[in-house]
Amino acid sequence: MTTTTRPVPRWAEWTAHAVPLAVLPSGLWRIALGLGVPVGFSGSMAELYHAPDPVLTPYVFALSLVSEFFALLTLGLVRPWGEVFPRWMPLVGGRNVPVWLAVGLATTGAVAVTLIGWSMMGQWTGNMASPEAPQGLAGVVMFACYAPFLLWGPLLVAVTVHYAVRRTRGAGRALTALR
């Protein structure tokens, strides 16, 4: 395996790996919902989220897969393929990844998932008060599955800042700046 141009500290590796793990529980909860596992909804909410369903099931599966795919892209900020495009990519394969492109996309993603996560949690304060929303253990499980999602944005920001510093400064100065 090739290595990055400049060394990646262990904290950055761990942080990049934490992102897909933080996103995974909400995806698994959605997949369970899509398969028809009772997740605690009742009344009209149970009818709305009744699955398996020809629309709901593919939607929650796709949302879960797309979310995990984008979360896994965080690894590119600590891997060689985040510095040099893989050779198999048409037109750009083998060329350096422009720092501004990686940092711009990662920053946009971090802002987006942070806004999505916090707006989702804001809606929960109203929706979870409904007697038809998951209550008791089902509500705790749902919250426990979605709460780690809130870490996605801040973790991505940390890895993005490290990537920008590592790629634009000397190796010694980059590591000193992050201590």
CSV table of N, CA, C and O in Angstrom, one decimal, residues 84-96:
chain,number,residue,atom,x,y,z
A,84,VAL,N,-3.9,11.9,-4.6
A,84,VAL,CA,-3.7,11.6,-6.0
A,84,VAL,C,-4.9,10.7,-6.5
A,84,VAL,O,-5.2,9.7,-5.9
A,85,PHE,N,-5.6,11.2,-7.5
A,85,PHE,CA,-6.7,10.5,-8.0
A,85,PHE,C,-6.3,9.1,-8.5
A,85,PHE,O,-5.2,8.9,-9.1
A,86,PRO,N,-7.0,8.1,-8.2
A,86,PRO,CA,-6.7,6.7,-8.6
A,86,PRO,C,-6.6,6.6,-10.1
A,86,PRO,O,-7.3,7.3,-10.8
A,87,ARG,N,-5.7,5.8,-10.6
A,87,ARG,CA,-5.4,5.7,-12.0
A,87,ARG,C,-6.6,5.3,-12.9
A,87,ARG,O,-6.7,5.6,-14.0
A,88,TRP,N,-7.5,4.6,-12.3
A,88,TRP,CA,-8.7,4.1,-13.0
A,88,TRP,C,-9.7,5.2,-13.3
A,88,TRP,O,-10.6,5.0,-14.1
A,89,MET,N,-9.5,6.3,-12.7
A,89,MET,CA,-10.5,7.4,-13.0
A,89,MET,C,-10.2,8.1,-14.3
A,89,MET,O,-9.1,8.5,-14.6
A,90,PRO,N,-11.3,8.2,-15.2
A,90,PRO,CA,-11.1,8.8,-16.5
A,90,PRO,C,-10.7,10.3,-16.3
A,90,PRO,O,-11.1,11.0,-15.4
A,91,LEU,N,-9.8,10.7,-17.2
A,91,LEU,CA,-9.4,12.1,-17.3
A,91,LEU,C,-8.5,12.6,-16.2
A,91,LEU,O,-7.6,13.4,-16.4
A,92,VAL,N,-8.7,12.3,-14.9
A,92,VAL,CA,-8.0,12.8,-13.8
A,92,VAL,C,-7.0,11.8,-13.2
A,92,VAL,O,-6.2,12.1,-12.3
A,93,GLY,N,-7.2,10.5,-13.5
A,93,GLY,CA,-6.4,9.4,-12.9
A,93,GLY,C,-4.9,9.7,-12.9
A,93,GLY,O,-4.3,10.0,-13.9
A,94,GLY,N,-4.3,9.6,-11.7
A,94,GLY,CA,-2.9,9.8,-11.6
A,94,GLY,C,-2.5,11.2,-11.3
A,94,GLY,O,-1.3,11.5,-11.0
A,95,ARG,N,-3.4,12.2,-11.4
A,95,ARG,CA,-3.1,13.6,-11.1
A,95,ARG,C,-3.4,13.9,-9.7
A,95,ARG,O,-4.1,13.2,-9.0
A,96,ASN,N,-2.7,14.9,-9.2
A,96,ASN,CA,-2.9,15.4,-7.8
A,96,ASN,C,-4.3,15.9,-7.6
A,96,ASN,O,-4.8,16.6,-8.5
